[in-house]
Amino acid sequence: MLEIEIDGKQLQVSDGSTVMEAAATVGAYVPHFCYHKKLSIAANCRMCLVQVEKAPKPLPACATPVTNGMKVWTHSEQAVKAQKGVMEFLLINHPLDCPVCDQGGECQLQDLSVGYGGAQSRYEEEKRVVGNKNLGPLVSTDMTRCINCTRCVRFTTEIAGLMELGQAFRGEHAEIMPFVEKTVDSELSGNIIDLCPVGALTSKPFRFAARAWEMSRRKSISPHDSLGSNLIVQVKHDVVKRVLPLENEAVNECWLSDKDRFSYEGLNGEDRLKRPMVKQGGAWIETDWQTAMDYVVRGLKGIRADHGPESIGALGSPHSTLEELFLLQSVVRGLGSGNVDFRLRQSDFSADGRMKGAPWLGMSVSEIAGLDRLLIVGSFFRKDHPLVAQRVRQAVKKGLKVSAINPAFDDWQFALQNQLCVSPSEMSAALAKVLKALVEQGSAALSPEFQALVDSVQVDEQALAIARSLGSGRRVAVWMGNYAVQHQDGVALHALASEIARLSGGRFGVLGEAANSVGGYLAGAVPFGAVSGKNASEMLSTPLKAYVLLGIEPEFDLRDAVAARKAFGAAEMVVMLSAFKFEEALGYADVMLPVSPFTETGGAFVNCEGRTQSFHPVVKNTGDSRPAWKVLRVLGEALGLGNFDYESVDAVRAQILGASGSVDPFRLSNDIDIEPLNPAGVSQGLQRVADIPIHFADPLVRRSAPLQATKDSEAPFARISPATLKTLGLNAGDKVVVRSVSGSATVVVSEDEGVAAGCVRLAAAHSSTWALGSLNGEVSVERI
Amino acid sequence: MSSQGIILADLDGDRTWRLADYVKRGGYEALKKIIAEKIPADEIIGEVKKSGLRGRGGAGFPTGLKWSFMPRAFPGAKYLACNSDEGEPGTFKDRDILRYNPHTVIEGMIIAGYAMGCERGYNYIHGEIFEVYDRFEEALAEAREAGLLGRNILGSDFSFDLFAHHGYGAYICGEETALLESIEGKKGQPRFKPPFPASFGLYGKPTTINNTETFASIPYIIREGGDAFLALGKPNNGGTKLFSVSGHVNKPGNYEIPLGTPFSVLLEMAGGIRGGRKLKAVIPGGSSAPVLPGAVMMDCTMDYDSISKAGSMLGSGAVIVMDESTCMVKALERLSYFYFEESCGQCTPCREGTGWLYRVVHRIENGLGRPDDLDLLNSVTANIMGRTICALGDAASMPVQSFVKHFGDEFAFHIEHKKCLVPPQVQYEGSKIYVA
Ligand SMILES: Cc1cc2nc3c(=O)[nH]c(=O)nc-3n(C[C@H](O)[C@H](O)[C@H](O)COP(=O)(O)O)c2cc1C
Ligand code: SF4
Ligand code: FES
């Protein structure tokens, strides 16, 4: 600890602290621009100059390490004189166009110039003009306003992991720019808007939509990935204008992914469903709630009477709230059926009934920083979990060694120590090899259930390297990615990965696909437990008579769109609760009930670490739409099911989680009763590897026009490794038909070294590929 | 080129840069002595301290002291860098050292590497001098061939290798941390210090940077002893030093003289003022050093202490002589333009302030000056000085402050009368290309 005196206040700070950090702890505000607590120190703006005893000149607080006995004055005459001098320099070439600048009212330069700027400029020469840059569809530029603090440059390099911006040219000609003809394509790019202390980088979608002071700020939670980023939703006249991060060090820190930030642009499109609709005689008519609900109640009662309760099933989106999923399963179970699921893209359900709790990350998100070894199994990690990947990236800088086993790799923008790329059908064998290597090098004994599988494999170089890496760690984790969970041998992979974690003394976790991937289990939206029934896959393969779909667009959100369309087409009644009028469903749906997107409803998500995060509506209902929890509650009552008289969404939550409102840790578990594992057959044909691209993943993000204009939203290519291309006699750029057992898709081939041999990586959740049906399995590729 | 010293001495052959020639002049004896006698590193650093050698790159920091900052015991890589970026207007000495006596720099660096436990060195050579770069590469090849560089030098267990790095000609890359960034392949921008290079230098490893002339002085110090070197100059100002004399003199060039030599003697060596005109002003240490009136200079001796007492700096030893035909406003305009163009643009006061200074001086020179412009110049320089990441901000300000201080009347005349105090015809005569 070091003693320091700041503005006459004594304090102790830890070794290595800077004067800026020390000042913050005593509440002394030191004006600054380039300093940011999450970025490296640049010390280039010079706004933070302070007076330090015995120093001949003012020193930058952000970069000056505290020494014992140091005395600092942040507002002495010398300090303020220096600060004012810097402010003058910053303003001489600044356009001072605050009235037409989007940053006006929330601009650090504007705010500080009130305190440190002069009333009149002494600079009467012509001001510098800097050309604007095209940074892509999300970030708008007015580079003449740039003060060259390089926060954006440091962000892309240090946090997003990829240098996409730099300061080109020298002196007064210095300019921040992307590489020639390149844009900023990081999935975290929107953060540079927040970081820019002036109006040089502003939000393109939000441009000129409102002034900062006209909007109210309301808290919310992102409904997209399993992290549950905390949001500030800015609202004017009951319309969402903008989304900003709400800082929460334990969750999203001060960042947001672009998906979290810009998905709101999809809220109020043309196809927003505003009135209940029913299909009568093949034609859709808009109607009132009473009529629509009567229709549904009559339909469900009739089907139950005619075909039995087990002919009714429900599928809920994992992006639904805890309360919605709970009420959905309550309705189904109230009707006497156990057919309910929210694990829409999963294919292996063989662990159902053998799970000890809701699968989760197995640790808190903030503990990632302390890991020293990590194995990621089956994940498109960077795009599936942008901010968790960001945390891993920071941990890698501090020595974390990451290994990954995947059928296809992208650049994760951090160094991977081991990268094992195998086809989907070889994944369990690959894990078994690592397990075997661990057994051979380790102390703990293998559980007998794995013996047969382990005996069937030979340890190879790569498996050994991964085992060595894990074995040499002290704080180890093994995570299952979304791909692994969705994999045809998902349960085997889960069992193997958890055994690898156990033998390496680490923790095992499941990253989770969506905002409520943990919550869905807690809500009981699974076909086991009290009343068991058919899972998401069985509900499609053995068709039911009635389906209730909550927040789902079957072609994009289900594991097998072809099977789904067949099942829904043959059903007597399909009820959709949706915020959007989904074109594709008009053919097979019978009722569409307009329910609220997350901005218009309250509820909670349980994130990957088991953290319950509740939120309130931030705007009023659109049209006649209603929060889904209310619709389901009314439906339950109208069906005469009893126990649906919840007064509020909080009461529903209390029913699920108990009075504490948080998840009882005992309900979280990745343990399953394992049955002996056997070697899986290795597929000989060409296998499909389907990723769910970041901006295709749920109905809301699919409707955000700016996000759909990003590089991440390009139409899927058939991505094939160079060697496999050769065997197939194909070239990048060829147009091909990809065929599966269920259908075909016409796409363009691209060469991708990251894809395992014998595989075609072809993204799902897109209109060009849903006709292929299942996310995995064998396909053929033919040039046209 | 003329020498009463050690670095440019005896360079009258036509292949003085060759290894054989250098060895004939006593070259590599110092290194051989160290290897043969296994002289401990501390002793070498002690000798350098004793010599009173001060950095020849501009700041004049005692070299022995700088070397003692290197954590010799630090495990892992440590680096050495030679600063041959020489971009300061008026300075052209390092170029001649490398051109005519490259092996003395190489030997100096090997000895430094030995003393500080570095395994690798880089010589960062200014980007606009191609022939010098090629010649240095040749010299390196000769030294490697002769077993003077590389693994197990002269059969000992000491290994050191040296590489030349050709810059691109940016002045800022002469600032030592920008130089390191540039070697690393990044944009040449100074780093904020602390941490200093001795703890976090090239690729984050302990690094010592010295000027070409500094390294070139080392072999003599080891061969003849620190005391001998010190005795060449005067106390606290050991040795001889190269002065690049330019401007209105009859014989511009490099002069190696003992520190402490009167300026008047140096001026005489350089052939005196052209055309018999009167001395007006001298910038004694490169363009960043404050200008001094001729009369003040005539009372100075050429060493760190005397020049500093007179209110300027010995700097890199570039002596820019200006006679009475010089318009001081125009001279300053040219200098200010240089700093404006060469600012790296990283930190606010320098990026914004250098352009401002230039524009104000420019408008004064062009008859558009305003009555309070001199106050403005003083105030802007005060806001730059000491507030920047590197010393370029100071370097840009000191000429402005000193020109305005010593030649304020001339500036005032310009502002008031919208023309030069020195008649254009006189300026023209003075600036004619000199034919001896
Ligand atoms: C803007 C700027 C330019 C500089 N250019 C040079 C240069 O060209 N050559 C040089 O030796 N030192 C130059 N320096 C000084 C170096 O930073 C450093 O002090 C010097 O190389 C140290 O060597 P020495 O101790 O042997 O003098 C420059 C400094 C600044 C601030
Ligand atoms: S003082 Fe000038 S040259 Fe030095 S770091 Fe700052 S901007 Fe760059
Ligand atoms: S905040 Fe310290 S220099 Fe910019």
PDB file of N, CA and C in Angstrom, chain A residues 47 238 275 345 363 399 403 416 421 434 463 529 549-550 599 666-667 675 739 762 768 779:
ATOM      1  N   MET A  47      -5.381  16.128 -21.004  1.00  0.00           N
ATOM      2  CA  MET A  47      -6.379  16.905 -20.269  1.00  0.00           C
ATOM      3  C   MET A  47      -6.244  16.675 -18.770  1.00  0.00           C
ATOM      4  N   ASP A 238     -42.771   7.105 -26.129  1.00  0.00           N
ATOM      5  CA  ASP A 238     -43.102   5.683 -26.126  1.00  0.00           C
ATOM      6  C   ASP A 238     -42.533   4.900 -27.305  1.00  0.00           C
ATOM      7  N   ARG A 275     -52.783  -6.878 -33.987  1.00  0.00           N
ATOM      8  CA  ARG A 275     -54.136  -7.325 -33.612  1.00  0.00           C
ATOM      9  C   ARG A 275     -54.142  -8.850 -33.648  1.00  0.00           C
ATOM     10  N   ARG A 345     -33.382 -26.329 -30.808  1.00  0.00           N
ATOM     11  CA  ARG A 345     -32.409 -26.787 -31.807  1.00  0.00           C
ATOM     12  C   ARG A 345     -31.642 -28.029 -31.346  1.00  0.00           C
ATOM     13  N   MET A 363     -19.952 -21.802 -13.201  1.00  0.00           N
ATOM     14  CA  MET A 363     -19.131 -20.808 -12.523  1.00  0.00           C
ATOM     15  C   MET A 363     -19.741 -19.436 -12.807  1.00  0.00           C
ATOM     16  N   GLY A 399      -2.550 -14.913 -19.422  1.00  0.00           N
ATOM     17  CA  GLY A 399      -1.949 -16.247 -19.312  1.00  0.00           C
ATOM     18  C   GLY A 399      -2.895 -17.417 -19.479  1.00  0.00           C
ATOM     19  N   SER A 403      -7.961 -24.226 -25.363  1.00  0.00           N
ATOM     20  CA  SER A 403      -7.992 -25.243 -26.402  1.00  0.00           C
ATOM     21  C   SER A 403      -9.433 -25.362 -26.877  1.00  0.00           C
ATOM     22  N   LEU A 416      -5.304 -19.437 -29.703  1.00  0.00           N
ATOM     23  CA  LEU A 416      -5.708 -20.743 -29.194  1.00  0.00           C
ATOM     24  C   LEU A 416      -4.456 -21.589 -29.043  1.00  0.00           C
ATOM     25  N   CYS A 421      -9.657 -29.747 -35.013  1.00  0.00           N
ATOM     26  CA  CYS A 421     -10.761 -29.582 -35.946  1.00  0.00           C
ATOM     27  C   CYS A 421     -11.166 -30.951 -36.485  1.00  0.00           C
ATOM     28  N   VAL A 434      -8.875 -37.293 -25.703  1.00  0.00           N
ATOM     29  CA  VAL A 434      -8.361 -36.384 -24.672  1.00  0.00           C
ATOM     30  C   VAL A 434      -8.525 -37.029 -23.298  1.00  0.00           C
ATOM     31  N   ALA A 463      -4.619 -34.674 -29.105  1.00  0.00           N
ATOM     32  CA  ALA A 463      -5.349 -34.994 -27.877  1.00  0.00           C
ATOM     33  C   ALA A 463      -4.400 -34.903 -26.679  1.00  0.00           C
ATOM     34  N   GLY A 529     -40.296 -34.448 -15.548  1.00  0.00           N
ATOM     35  CA  GLY A 529     -40.698 -33.862 -14.273  1.00  0.00           C
ATOM     36  C   GLY A 529     -42.120 -34.285 -13.994  1.00  0.00           C
ATOM     37  N   LEU A 549     -47.279 -22.240 -30.146  1.00  0.00           N
ATOM     38  CA  LEU A 549     -45.894 -21.807 -30.379  1.00  0.00           C
ATOM     39  C   LEU A 549     -45.695 -20.420 -29.786  1.00  0.00           C
ATOM     40  N   LEU A 550     -44.697 -20.296 -28.930  1.00  0.00           N
ATOM     41  CA  LEU A 550     -44.463 -19.023 -28.249  1.00  0.00           C
ATOM     42  C   LEU A 550     -43.159 -18.387 -28.745  1.00  0.00           C
ATOM     43  N   THR A 599     -39.354  -5.220 -24.752  1.00  0.00           N
ATOM     44  CA  THR A 599     -39.466  -3.819 -24.341  1.00  0.00           C
ATOM     45  C   THR A 599     -40.844  -3.458 -23.811  1.00  0.00           C
ATOM     46  N   PHE A 666     -28.972 -25.131  -5.759  1.00  0.00           N
ATOM     47  CA  PHE A 666     -29.136 -26.577  -5.909  1.00  0.00           C
ATOM     48  C   PHE A 666     -29.876 -26.946  -7.181  1.00  0.00           C
ATOM     49  N   ARG A 667     -30.565 -25.977  -7.755  1.00  0.00           N
ATOM     50  CA  ARG A 667     -31.315 -26.286  -8.981  1.00  0.00           C
ATOM     51  C   ARG A 667     -30.432 -26.207 -10.226  1.00  0.00           C
ATOM     52  N   GLU A 675     -25.074 -43.280 -18.587  1.00  0.00           N
ATOM     53  CA  GLU A 675     -25.153 -44.685 -18.995  1.00  0.00           C
ATOM     54  C   GLU A 675     -23.885 -44.994 -19.779  1.00  0.00           C
ATOM     55  N   ARG A 739     -27.956 -30.968 -51.043  1.00  0.00           N
ATOM     56  CA  ARG A 739     -29.146 -31.797 -50.800  1.00  0.00           C
ATOM     57  C   ARG A 739     -29.005 -32.572 -49.512  1.00  0.00           C
ATOM     58  N   LEU A 762     -22.595 -24.812 -43.401  1.00  0.00           N
ATOM     59  CA  LEU A 762     -23.675 -24.075 -44.055  1.00  0.00           C
ATOM     60  C   LEU A 762     -24.617 -23.591 -42.962  1.00  0.00           C
ATOM     61  N   SER A 768     -32.462 -19.070 -47.109  1.00  0.00           N
ATOM     62  CA  SER A 768     -31.878 -19.843 -48.209  1.00  0.00           C
ATOM     63  C   SER A 768     -31.557 -21.278 -47.810  1.00  0.00           C
ATOM     64  N   VAL A 779     -25.039 -34.620 -46.348  1.00  0.00           N
ATOM     65  CA  VAL A 779     -25.562 -33.854 -47.477  1.00  0.00           C
ATOM     66  C   VAL A 779     -24.730 -34.191 -48.719  1.00  0.00           C
TER      67      VAL A 779
END
